[in-house]
């Protein structure tokens, strides 16, 4: 069943003649079936259950059929299922006449680099990103732009209709781009270094937690080349992820990193996700720094050398981001959550930086998101400023924000509830309503957001205000037109808006 909360869906029909490209007629938005492996920005599912080698083979033929240019870069993460899926993916690509460049087992940002470095638009990364070990999937680009909803729909239709353009004559060759990638990253860091000399007399000590993922060999080596003292944690490639979940955005997954930073008196902790495109930071006190604050720190670092530049951030971010962008003379651009949406907006607007609360940090200088580059840039900031991450984060203005409040919801009236809520609040004085992604409403003292998940039968809420008292007021005013939704949120409210969840800065003005 398709939970079509946005009321738009791709309607696609395959060509009836064999060997021709499947055609898709789109009407605004493709909303994936929450039970499908086809998500908004990638393909993902449990290996051996929801996807298999046959899935990879069929997908290879579909991607090869749809590629405007029959050249494609293929990489894979460290998961135990990746070699089997990657082999069949390449087989399918070759059967449609593609020239495949296999760059081996690499982080996802290395695949992004390889596409630009080799001047090849097509790319497929075999990865399930931050999902547990039993999952796998595919991140795909067909053109120079990130994948669109319509393109994902075309891929699904082509696979299901089996209307492949089987041309044969494809080739596959291996190509090692890691040394070129490392040189590229180091050159971009040199370009972006500030003019101020470091006032730190000893090298920063950094604990790097790769979670047994794709950056296990690469990240510690590059940090050492940059002059940092490195302590490695879970830096052996192991696709079973035996020591921690590959998602670093969940604080409980970083318990060992936090403990090690304090025990070893390190200056910084860095944790990557499974495929390396996301990163989370821990300060010297062993505290995980919220990604809202990390985005704000990058904004303050980059905008002084790029006056008036545009910054993209996702709709779930704290108002801190917008305010800091304006404070430093930049132009704030809010976008839908999802790495493909943020990256596309970054390119279209020629923005210098983009941030997503999940831990994606996007840089125009490197053509996308890269957890390692973000970590190196932050380390440069700490080294140049002589300040600690703890002090820099604490100096930011004070906001009270809830985490995502995720409430299971499988009833079919979700679209009507959101529509009613938006319509009523649009008629309410003092409310600024956005339907960019779900319903987000700005009030004088904060904002509320409700979104529907395209991967799970969930409603996600988030609230922010300038005080704890106003946080309750925002929640009540936001949900007043929808008593059913208010009842759901009130039932779990106390466990989600505790003072410990706020953006802590008691002395900020």
mmCIF file with all atom_site columns, N, CA and C in Angstrom, residues 28-85:
data_model
loop_
_atom_site.group_PDB
_atom_site.id
_atom_site.type_symbol
_atom_site.label_atom_id
_atom_site.label_alt_id
_atom_site.label_comp_id
_atom_site.label_asym_id
_atom_site.label_entity_id
_atom_site.label_seq_id
_atom_site.pdbx_PDB_ins_code
_atom_site.Cartn_x
_atom_site.Cartn_y
_atom_site.Cartn_z
_atom_site.occupancy
_atom_site.B_iso_or_equiv
_atom_site.pdbx_formal_charge
_atom_site.auth_seq_id
_atom_site.auth_comp_id
_atom_site.auth_asym_id
_atom_site.auth_atom_id
_atom_site.pdbx_PDB_model_num
ATOM 1   N N  . UNK A 1 28 ? 4.268  15.647  -10.352 1.00 0.00 ? 28 UNK A N  1
ATOM 2   C CA . UNK A 1 28 ? 4.811  16.337  -9.193  1.00 0.00 ? 28 UNK A CA 1
ATOM 3   C C  . UNK A 1 28 ? 5.735  15.497  -8.324  1.00 0.00 ? 28 UNK A C  1
ATOM 4   N N  . UNK A 1 29 ? 5.199  14.553  -7.566  1.00 0.00 ? 29 UNK A N  1
ATOM 5   C CA . UNK A 1 29 ? 6.032  13.859  -6.588  1.00 0.00 ? 29 UNK A CA 1
ATOM 6   C C  . UNK A 1 29 ? 5.840  12.361  -6.652  1.00 0.00 ? 29 UNK A C  1
ATOM 7   N N  . UNK A 1 30 ? 6.941  11.640  -6.506  1.00 0.00 ? 30 UNK A N  1
ATOM 8   C CA . UNK A 1 30 ? 6.898  10.196  -6.333  1.00 0.00 ? 30 UNK A CA 1
ATOM 9   C C  . UNK A 1 30 ? 7.006  9.907   -4.851  1.00 0.00 ? 30 UNK A C  1
ATOM 10  N N  . UNK A 1 31 ? 5.999  9.263   -4.290  1.00 0.00 ? 31 UNK A N  1
ATOM 11  C CA . UNK A 1 31 ? 6.015  8.914   -2.881  1.00 0.00 ? 31 UNK A CA 1
ATOM 12  C C  . UNK A 1 31 ? 6.173  7.411   -2.766  1.00 0.00 ? 31 UNK A C  1
ATOM 13  N N  . UNK A 1 32 ? 7.340  6.925   -2.345  1.00 0.00 ? 32 UNK A N  1
ATOM 14  C CA . UNK A 1 32 ? 7.565  5.491   -2.331  1.00 0.00 ? 32 UNK A CA 1
ATOM 15  C C  . UNK A 1 32 ? 6.665  4.769   -1.343  1.00 0.00 ? 32 UNK A C  1
ATOM 16  N N  . UNK A 1 33 ? 6.365  3.531   -1.677  1.00 0.00 ? 33 UNK A N  1
ATOM 17  C CA . UNK A 1 33 ? 5.675  2.640   -0.758  1.00 0.00 ? 33 UNK A CA 1
ATOM 18  C C  . UNK A 1 33 ? 6.587  2.422   0.444   1.00 0.00 ? 33 UNK A C  1
ATOM 19  N N  . UNK A 1 34 ? 6.088  2.620   1.654   1.00 0.00 ? 34 UNK A N  1
ATOM 20  C CA . UNK A 1 34 ? 6.928  2.504   2.838   1.00 0.00 ? 34 UNK A CA 1
ATOM 21  C C  . UNK A 1 34 ? 7.435  1.094   3.033   1.00 0.00 ? 34 UNK A C  1
ATOM 22  N N  . UNK A 1 35 ? 6.804  0.109   2.398   1.00 0.00 ? 35 UNK A N  1
ATOM 23  C CA . UNK A 1 35 ? 7.260  -1.270  2.520   1.00 0.00 ? 35 UNK A CA 1
ATOM 24  C C  . UNK A 1 35 ? 8.215  -1.660  1.393   1.00 0.00 ? 35 UNK A C  1
ATOM 25  N N  . UNK A 1 36 ? 8.470  -0.753  0.474   1.00 0.00 ? 36 UNK A N  1
ATOM 26  C CA . UNK A 1 36 ? 9.304  -1.037  -0.685  1.00 0.00 ? 36 UNK A CA 1
ATOM 27  C C  . UNK A 1 36 ? 10.768 -0.763  -0.368  1.00 0.00 ? 36 UNK A C  1
ATOM 28  N N  . UNK A 1 37 ? 11.668 -1.351  -1.157  1.00 0.00 ? 37 UNK A N  1
ATOM 29  C CA . UNK A 1 37 ? 13.085 -1.038  -1.028  1.00 0.00 ? 37 UNK A CA 1
ATOM 30  C C  . UNK A 1 37 ? 13.419 0.289   -1.684  1.00 0.00 ? 37 UNK A C  1
ATOM 31  N N  . UNK A 1 38 ? 12.513 0.844   -2.482  1.00 0.00 ? 38 UNK A N  1
ATOM 32  C CA . UNK A 1 38 ? 12.756 2.089   -3.199  1.00 0.00 ? 38 UNK A CA 1
ATOM 33  C C  . UNK A 1 38 ? 12.373 3.270   -2.317  1.00 0.00 ? 38 UNK A C  1
ATOM 34  N N  . UNK A 1 39 ? 13.382 3.970   -1.799  1.00 0.00 ? 39 UNK A N  1
ATOM 35  C CA . UNK A 1 39 ? 13.164 5.108   -0.919  1.00 0.00 ? 39 UNK A CA 1
ATOM 36  C C  . UNK A 1 39 ? 13.285 6.407   -1.721  1.00 0.00 ? 39 UNK A C  1
ATOM 37  N N  . UNK A 1 40 ? 13.158 7.525   -1.036  1.00 0.00 ? 40 UNK A N  1
ATOM 38  C CA . UNK A 1 40 ? 13.180 8.805   -1.739  1.00 0.00 ? 40 UNK A CA 1
ATOM 39  C C  . UNK A 1 40 ? 14.548 9.115   -2.343  1.00 0.00 ? 40 UNK A C  1
ATOM 40  N N  . UNK A 1 41 ? 15.629 8.767   -1.640  1.00 0.00 ? 41 UNK A N  1
ATOM 41  C CA . UNK A 1 41 ? 16.962 9.135   -2.100  1.00 0.00 ? 41 UNK A CA 1
ATOM 42  C C  . UNK A 1 41 ? 17.846 7.948   -2.446  1.00 0.00 ? 41 UNK A C  1
ATOM 43  N N  . UNK A 1 42 ? 17.419 6.736   -2.123  1.00 0.00 ? 42 UNK A N  1
ATOM 44  C CA . UNK A 1 42 ? 18.239 5.564   -2.405  1.00 0.00 ? 42 UNK A CA 1
ATOM 45  C C  . UNK A 1 42 ? 17.382 4.307   -2.362  1.00 0.00 ? 42 UNK A C  1
ATOM 46  N N  . UNK A 1 43 ? 18.029 3.163   -2.482  1.00 0.00 ? 43 UNK A N  1
ATOM 47  C CA . UNK A 1 43 ? 17.370 1.852   -2.399  1.00 0.00 ? 43 UNK A CA 1
ATOM 48  C C  . UNK A 1 43 ? 17.960 1.135   -1.207  1.00 0.00 ? 43 UNK A C  1
ATOM 49  N N  . UNK A 1 44 ? 17.093 0.526   -0.378  1.00 0.00 ? 44 UNK A N  1
ATOM 50  C CA . UNK A 1 44 ? 17.609 -0.071  0.845   1.00 0.00 ? 44 UNK A CA 1
ATOM 51  C C  . UNK A 1 44 ? 16.668 -1.160  1.350   1.00 0.00 ? 44 UNK A C  1
ATOM 52  N N  . UNK A 1 45 ? 17.256 -2.244  1.858   1.00 0.00 ? 45 UNK A N  1
ATOM 53  C CA . UNK A 1 45 ? 16.440 -3.319  2.418   1.00 0.00 ? 45 UNK A CA 1
ATOM 54  C C  . UNK A 1 45 ? 17.311 -4.379  3.070   1.00 0.00 ? 45 UNK A C  1
ATOM 55  N N  . UNK A 1 46 ? 16.680 -5.359  3.685   1.00 0.00 ? 46 UNK A N  1
ATOM 56  C CA . UNK A 1 46 ? 17.404 -6.448  4.331   1.00 0.00 ? 46 UNK A CA 1
ATOM 57  C C  . UNK A 1 46 ? 17.913 -7.427  3.283   1.00 0.00 ? 46 UNK A C  1
ATOM 58  N N  . UNK A 1 47 ? 19.199 -7.717  3.351   1.00 0.00 ? 47 UNK A N  1
ATOM 59  C CA . UNK A 1 47 ? 19.815 -8.641  2.407   1.00 0.00 ? 47 UNK A CA 1
ATOM 60  C C  . UNK A 1 47 ? 19.294 -10.058 2.652   1.00 0.00 ? 47 UNK A C  1
ATOM 61  N N  . UNK A 1 48 ? 18.963 -10.748 1.541   1.00 0.00 ? 48 UNK A N  1
ATOM 62  C CA . UNK A 1 48 ? 18.444 -12.104 1.643   1.00 0.00 ? 48 UNK A CA 1
ATOM 63  C C  . UNK A 1 48 ? 16.964 -12.173 1.890   1.00 0.00 ? 48 UNK A C  1
ATOM 64  N N  . UNK A 1 49 ? 16.360 -11.012 2.165   1.00 0.00 ? 49 UNK A N  1
ATOM 65  C CA . UNK A 1 49 ? 14.921 -10.968 2.416   1.00 0.00 ? 49 UNK A CA 1
ATOM 66  C C  . UNK A 1 49 ? 14.262 -9.985  1.457   1.00 0.00 ? 49 UNK A C  1
ATOM 67  N N  . UNK A 1 50 ? 14.632 -8.709  1.585   1.00 0.00 ? 50 UNK A N  1
ATOM 68  C CA . UNK A 1 50 ? 14.032 -7.671  0.744   1.00 0.00 ? 50 UNK A CA 1
ATOM 69  C C  . UNK A 1 50 ? 14.831 -7.414  -0.535  1.00 0.00 ? 50 UNK A C  1
ATOM 70  N N  . UNK A 1 51 ? 16.119 -7.718  -0.499  1.00 0.00 ? 51 UNK A N  1
ATOM 71  C CA . UNK A 1 51 ? 16.917 -7.606  -1.725  1.00 0.00 ? 51 UNK A CA 1
ATOM 72  C C  . UNK A 1 51 ? 17.946 -8.725  -1.778  1.00 0.00 ? 51 UNK A C  1
ATOM 73  N N  . UNK A 1 52 ? 18.383 -9.039  -3.000  1.00 0.00 ? 52 UNK A N  1
ATOM 74  C CA . UNK A 1 52 ? 19.254 -10.194 -3.216  1.00 0.00 ? 52 UNK A CA 1
ATOM 75  C C  . UNK A 1 52 ? 20.183 -9.908  -4.385  1.00 0.00 ? 52 UNK A C  1
ATOM 76  N N  . UNK A 1 53 ? 20.999 -10.905 -4.757  1.00 0.00 ? 53 UNK A N  1
ATOM 77  C CA . UNK A 1 53 ? 21.847 -10.765 -5.922  1.00 0.00 ? 53 UNK A CA 1
ATOM 78  C C  . UNK A 1 53 ? 21.017 -10.547 -7.188  1.00 0.00 ? 53 UNK A C  1
ATOM 79  N N  . UNK A 1 54 ? 19.855 -11.194 -7.262  1.00 0.00 ? 54 UNK A N  1
ATOM 80  C CA . UNK A 1 54 ? 18.989 -10.996 -8.417  1.00 0.00 ? 54 UNK A CA 1
ATOM 81  C C  . UNK A 1 54 ? 18.494 -9.554  -8.472  1.00 0.00 ? 54 UNK A C  1
ATOM 82  N N  . UNK A 1 55 ? 18.188 -8.980  -7.303  1.00 0.00 ? 55 UNK A N  1
ATOM 83  C CA . UNK A 1 55 ? 17.790 -7.569  -7.252  1.00 0.00 ? 55 UNK A CA 1
ATOM 84  C C  . UNK A 1 55 ? 18.894 -6.699  -7.838  1.00 0.00 ? 55 UNK A C  1
ATOM 85  N N  . UNK A 1 56 ? 20.132 -6.978  -7.424  1.00 0.00 ? 56 UNK A N  1
ATOM 86  C CA . UNK A 1 56 ? 21.262 -6.182  -7.900  1.00 0.00 ? 56 UNK A CA 1
ATOM 87  C C  . UNK A 1 56 ? 21.441 -6.329  -9.410  1.00 0.00 ? 56 UNK A C  1
ATOM 88  N N  . UNK A 1 57 ? 21.287 -7.533  -9.913  1.00 0.00 ? 57 UNK A N  1
ATOM 89  C CA . UNK A 1 57 ? 21.405 -7.798  -11.349 1.00 0.00 ? 57 UNK A CA 1
ATOM 90  C C  . UNK A 1 57 ? 20.348 -7.037  -12.142 1.00 0.00 ? 57 UNK A C  1
ATOM 91  N N  . UNK A 1 58 ? 19.100 -7.118  -11.680 1.00 0.00 ? 58 UNK A N  1
ATOM 92  C CA . UNK A 1 58 ? 18.015 -6.400  -12.351 1.00 0.00 ? 58 UNK A CA 1
ATOM 93  C C  . UNK A 1 58 ? 18.220 -4.890  -12.265 1.00 0.00 ? 58 UNK A C  1
ATOM 94  N N  . UNK A 1 59 ? 18.685 -4.430  -11.115 1.00 0.00 ? 59 UNK A N  1
ATOM 95  C CA . UNK A 1 59 ? 18.930 -3.005  -10.941 1.00 0.00 ? 59 UNK A CA 1
ATOM 96  C C  . UNK A 1 59 ? 20.030 -2.530  -11.884 1.00 0.00 ? 59 UNK A C  1
ATOM 97  N N  . UNK A 1 60 ? 21.096 -3.342  -12.034 1.00 0.00 ? 60 UNK A N  1
ATOM 98  C CA . UNK A 1 60 ? 22.157 -2.979  -12.964 1.00 0.00 ? 60 UNK A CA 1
ATOM 99  C C  . UNK A 1 60 ? 21.632 -2.795  -14.371 1.00 0.00 ? 60 UNK A C  1
ATOM 100 N N  . UNK A 1 61 ? 20.753 -3.698  -14.802 1.00 0.00 ? 61 UNK A N  1
ATOM 101 C CA . UNK A 1 61 ? 20.178 -3.573  -16.146 1.00 0.00 ? 61 UNK A CA 1
ATOM 102 C C  . UNK A 1 61 ? 19.282 -2.335  -16.253 1.00 0.00 ? 61 UNK A C  1
ATOM 103 N N  . UNK A 1 62 ? 18.548 -2.028  -15.177 1.00 0.00 ? 62 UNK A N  1
ATOM 104 C CA . UNK A 1 62 ? 17.680 -0.849  -15.200 1.00 0.00 ? 62 UNK A CA 1
ATOM 105 C C  . UNK A 1 62 ? 18.492 0.441   -15.242 1.00 0.00 ? 62 UNK A C  1
ATOM 106 N N  . UNK A 1 63 ? 19.518 0.522   -14.403 1.00 0.00 ? 63 UNK A N  1
ATOM 107 C CA . UNK A 1 63 ? 20.354 1.724   -14.389 1.00 0.00 ? 63 UNK A CA 1
ATOM 108 C C  . UNK A 1 63 ? 21.055 1.880   -15.739 1.00 0.00 ? 63 UNK A C  1
ATOM 109 N N  . UNK A 1 64 ? 21.586 0.796   -16.283 1.00 0.00 ? 64 UNK A N  1
ATOM 110 C CA . UNK A 1 64 ? 22.232 0.857   -17.587 1.00 0.00 ? 64 UNK A CA 1
ATOM 111 C C  . UNK A 1 64 ? 21.281 1.283   -18.683 1.00 0.00 ? 64 UNK A C  1
ATOM 112 N N  . UNK A 1 65 ? 20.021 0.864   -18.584 1.00 0.00 ? 65 UNK A N  1
ATOM 113 C CA . UNK A 1 65 ? 19.005 1.256   -19.563 1.00 0.00 ? 65 UNK A CA 1
ATOM 114 C C  . UNK A 1 65 ? 18.730 2.755   -19.504 1.00 0.00 ? 65 UNK A C  1
ATOM 115 N N  . UNK A 1 66 ? 18.735 3.315   -18.301 1.00 0.00 ? 66 UNK A N  1
ATOM 116 C CA . UNK A 1 66 ? 18.332 4.705   -18.113 1.00 0.00 ? 66 UNK A CA 1
ATOM 117 C C  . UNK A 1 66 ? 19.486 5.692   -18.183 1.00 0.00 ? 66 UNK A C  1
ATOM 118 N N  . UNK A 1 67 ? 20.716 5.217   -18.090 1.00 0.00 ? 67 UNK A N  1
ATOM 119 C CA . UNK A 1 67 ? 21.866 6.129   -18.125 1.00 0.00 ? 67 UNK A CA 1
ATOM 120 C C  . UNK A 1 67 ? 21.940 6.860   -19.469 1.00 0.00 ? 67 UNK A C  1
ATOM 121 N N  . UNK A 1 68 ? 21.952 8.187   -19.456 1.00 0.00 ? 68 UNK A N  1
ATOM 122 C CA . UNK A 1 68 ? 22.095 8.923   -20.712 1.00 0.00 ? 68 UNK A CA 1
ATOM 123 C C  . UNK A 1 68 ? 23.426 8.618   -21.401 1.00 0.00 ? 68 UNK A C  1
ATOM 124 N N  . UNK A 1 69 ? 24.467 8.449   -20.612 1.00 0.00 ? 69 UNK A N  1
ATOM 125 C CA . UNK A 1 69 ? 25.784 8.087   -21.147 1.00 0.00 ? 69 UNK A CA 1
ATOM 126 C C  . UNK A 1 69 ? 26.171 6.750   -20.537 1.00 0.00 ? 69 UNK A C  1
ATOM 127 N N  . UNK A 1 70 ? 26.601 5.821   -21.322 1.00 0.00 ? 70 UNK A N  1
ATOM 128 C CA . UNK A 1 70 ? 26.828 4.454   -20.850 1.00 0.00 ? 70 UNK A CA 1
ATOM 129 C C  . UNK A 1 70 ? 28.154 4.292   -20.112 1.00 0.00 ? 70 UNK A C  1
ATOM 130 N N  . UNK A 1 71 ? 28.423 5.207   -19.193 1.00 0.00 ? 71 UNK A N  1
ATOM 131 C CA . UNK A 1 71 ? 29.615 5.107   -18.360 1.00 0.00 ? 71 UNK A CA 1
ATOM 132 C C  . UNK A 1 71 ? 29.181 5.250   -16.907 1.00 0.00 ? 71 UNK A C  1
ATOM 133 N N  . UNK A 1 72 ? 29.748 4.438   -16.028 1.00 0.00 ? 72 UNK A N  1
ATOM 134 C CA . UNK A 1 72 ? 29.290 4.445   -14.647 1.00 0.00 ? 72 UNK A CA 1
ATOM 135 C C  . UNK A 1 72 ? 30.417 4.006   -13.721 1.00 0.00 ? 72 UNK A C  1
ATOM 136 N N  . UNK A 1 73 ? 30.528 4.711   -12.584 1.00 0.00 ? 73 UNK A N  1
ATOM 137 C CA . UNK A 1 73 ? 31.478 4.349   -11.533 1.00 0.00 ? 73 UNK A CA 1
ATOM 138 C C  . UNK A 1 73 ? 30.735 3.517   -10.495 1.00 0.00 ? 73 UNK A C  1
ATOM 139 N N  . UNK A 1 74 ? 31.329 2.405   -10.068 1.00 0.00 ? 74 UNK A N  1
ATOM 140 C CA . UNK A 1 74 ? 30.710 1.539   -9.072  1.00 0.00 ? 74 UNK A CA 1
ATOM 141 C C  . UNK A 1 74 ? 31.660 1.353   -7.895  1.00 0.00 ? 74 UNK A C  1
ATOM 142 N N  . UNK A 1 75 ? 31.133 1.510   -6.691  1.00 0.00 ? 75 UNK A N  1
ATOM 143 C CA . UNK A 1 75 ? 31.886 1.257   -5.464  1.00 0.00 ? 75 UNK A CA 1
ATOM 144 C C  . UNK A 1 75 ? 31.014 0.497   -4.483  1.00 0.00 ? 75 UNK A C  1
ATOM 145 N N  . UNK A 1 76 ? 31.600 0.076   -3.380  1.00 0.00 ? 76 UNK A N  1
ATOM 146 C CA . UNK A 1 76 ? 30.831 -0.657  -2.381  1.00 0.00 ? 76 UNK A CA 1
ATOM 147 C C  . UNK A 1 76 ? 31.390 -0.446  -0.996  1.00 0.00 ? 76 UNK A C  1
ATOM 148 N N  . UNK A 1 77 ? 30.530 -0.631  0.020   1.00 0.00 ? 77 UNK A N  1
ATOM 149 C CA . UNK A 1 77 ? 30.976 -0.487  1.403   1.00 0.00 ? 77 UNK A CA 1
ATOM 150 C C  . UNK A 1 77 ? 31.498 -1.824  1.930   1.00 0.00 ? 77 UNK A C  1
ATOM 151 N N  . UNK A 1 78 ? 31.744 -1.903  3.244   1.00 0.00 ? 78 UNK A N  1
ATOM 152 C CA . UNK A 1 78 ? 32.430 -3.067  3.823   1.00 0.00 ? 78 UNK A CA 1
ATOM 153 C C  . UNK A 1 78 ? 31.486 -4.188  4.234   1.00 0.00 ? 78 UNK A C  1
ATOM 154 N N  . UNK A 1 79 ? 30.195 -4.064  3.998   1.00 0.00 ? 79 UNK A N  1
ATOM 155 C CA . UNK A 1 79 ? 29.252 -5.086  4.440   1.00 0.00 ? 79 UNK A CA 1
ATOM 156 C C  . UNK A 1 79 ? 29.563 -6.435  3.801   1.00 0.00 ? 79 UNK A C  1
ATOM 157 N N  . UNK A 1 80 ? 29.285 -7.489  4.520   1.00 0.00 ? 80 UNK A N  1
ATOM 158 C CA . UNK A 1 80 ? 29.625 -8.826  4.039   1.00 0.00 ? 80 UNK A CA 1
ATOM 159 C C  . UNK A 1 80 ? 28.865 -9.194  2.780   1.00 0.00 ? 80 UNK A C  1
ATOM 160 N N  . UNK A 1 81 ? 27.713 -8.595  2.563   1.00 0.00 ? 81 UNK A N  1
ATOM 161 C CA . UNK A 1 81 ? 26.913 -8.897  1.364   1.00 0.00 ? 81 UNK A CA 1
ATOM 162 C C  . UNK A 1 81 ? 27.318 -8.071  0.159   1.00 0.00 ? 81 UNK A C  1
ATOM 163 N N  . UNK A 1 82 ? 28.114 -7.023  0.371   1.00 0.00 ? 82 UNK A N  1
ATOM 164 C CA . UNK A 1 82 ? 28.433 -6.093  -0.716  1.00 0.00 ? 82 UNK A CA 1
ATOM 165 C C  . UNK A 1 82 ? 29.134 -6.743  -1.904  1.00 0.00 ? 82 UNK A C  1
ATOM 166 N N  . UNK A 1 83 ? 30.162 -7.597  -1.719  1.00 0.00 ? 83 UNK A N  1
ATOM 167 C CA . UNK A 1 83 ? 30.826 -8.176  -2.896  1.00 0.00 ? 83 UNK A CA 1
ATOM 168 C C  . UNK A 1 83 ? 29.890 -8.954  -3.813  1.00 0.00 ? 83 UNK A C  1
ATOM 169 N N  . UNK A 1 84 ? 28.927 -9.667  -3.223  1.00 0.00 ? 84 UNK A N  1
ATOM 170 C CA . UNK A 1 84 ? 27.989 -10.458 -4.019  1.00 0.00 ? 84 UNK A CA 1
ATOM 171 C C  . UNK A 1 84 ? 27.030 -9.557  -4.796  1.00 0.00 ? 84 UNK A C  1
ATOM 172 N N  . UNK A 1 85 ? 26.524 -8.515  -4.125  1.00 0.00 ? 85 UNK A N  1
ATOM 173 C CA . UNK A 1 85 ? 25.615 -7.589  -4.795  1.00 0.00 ? 85 UNK A CA 1
ATOM 174 C C  . UNK A 1 85 ? 26.343 -6.786  -5.862  1.00 0.00 ? 85 UNK A C  1
#
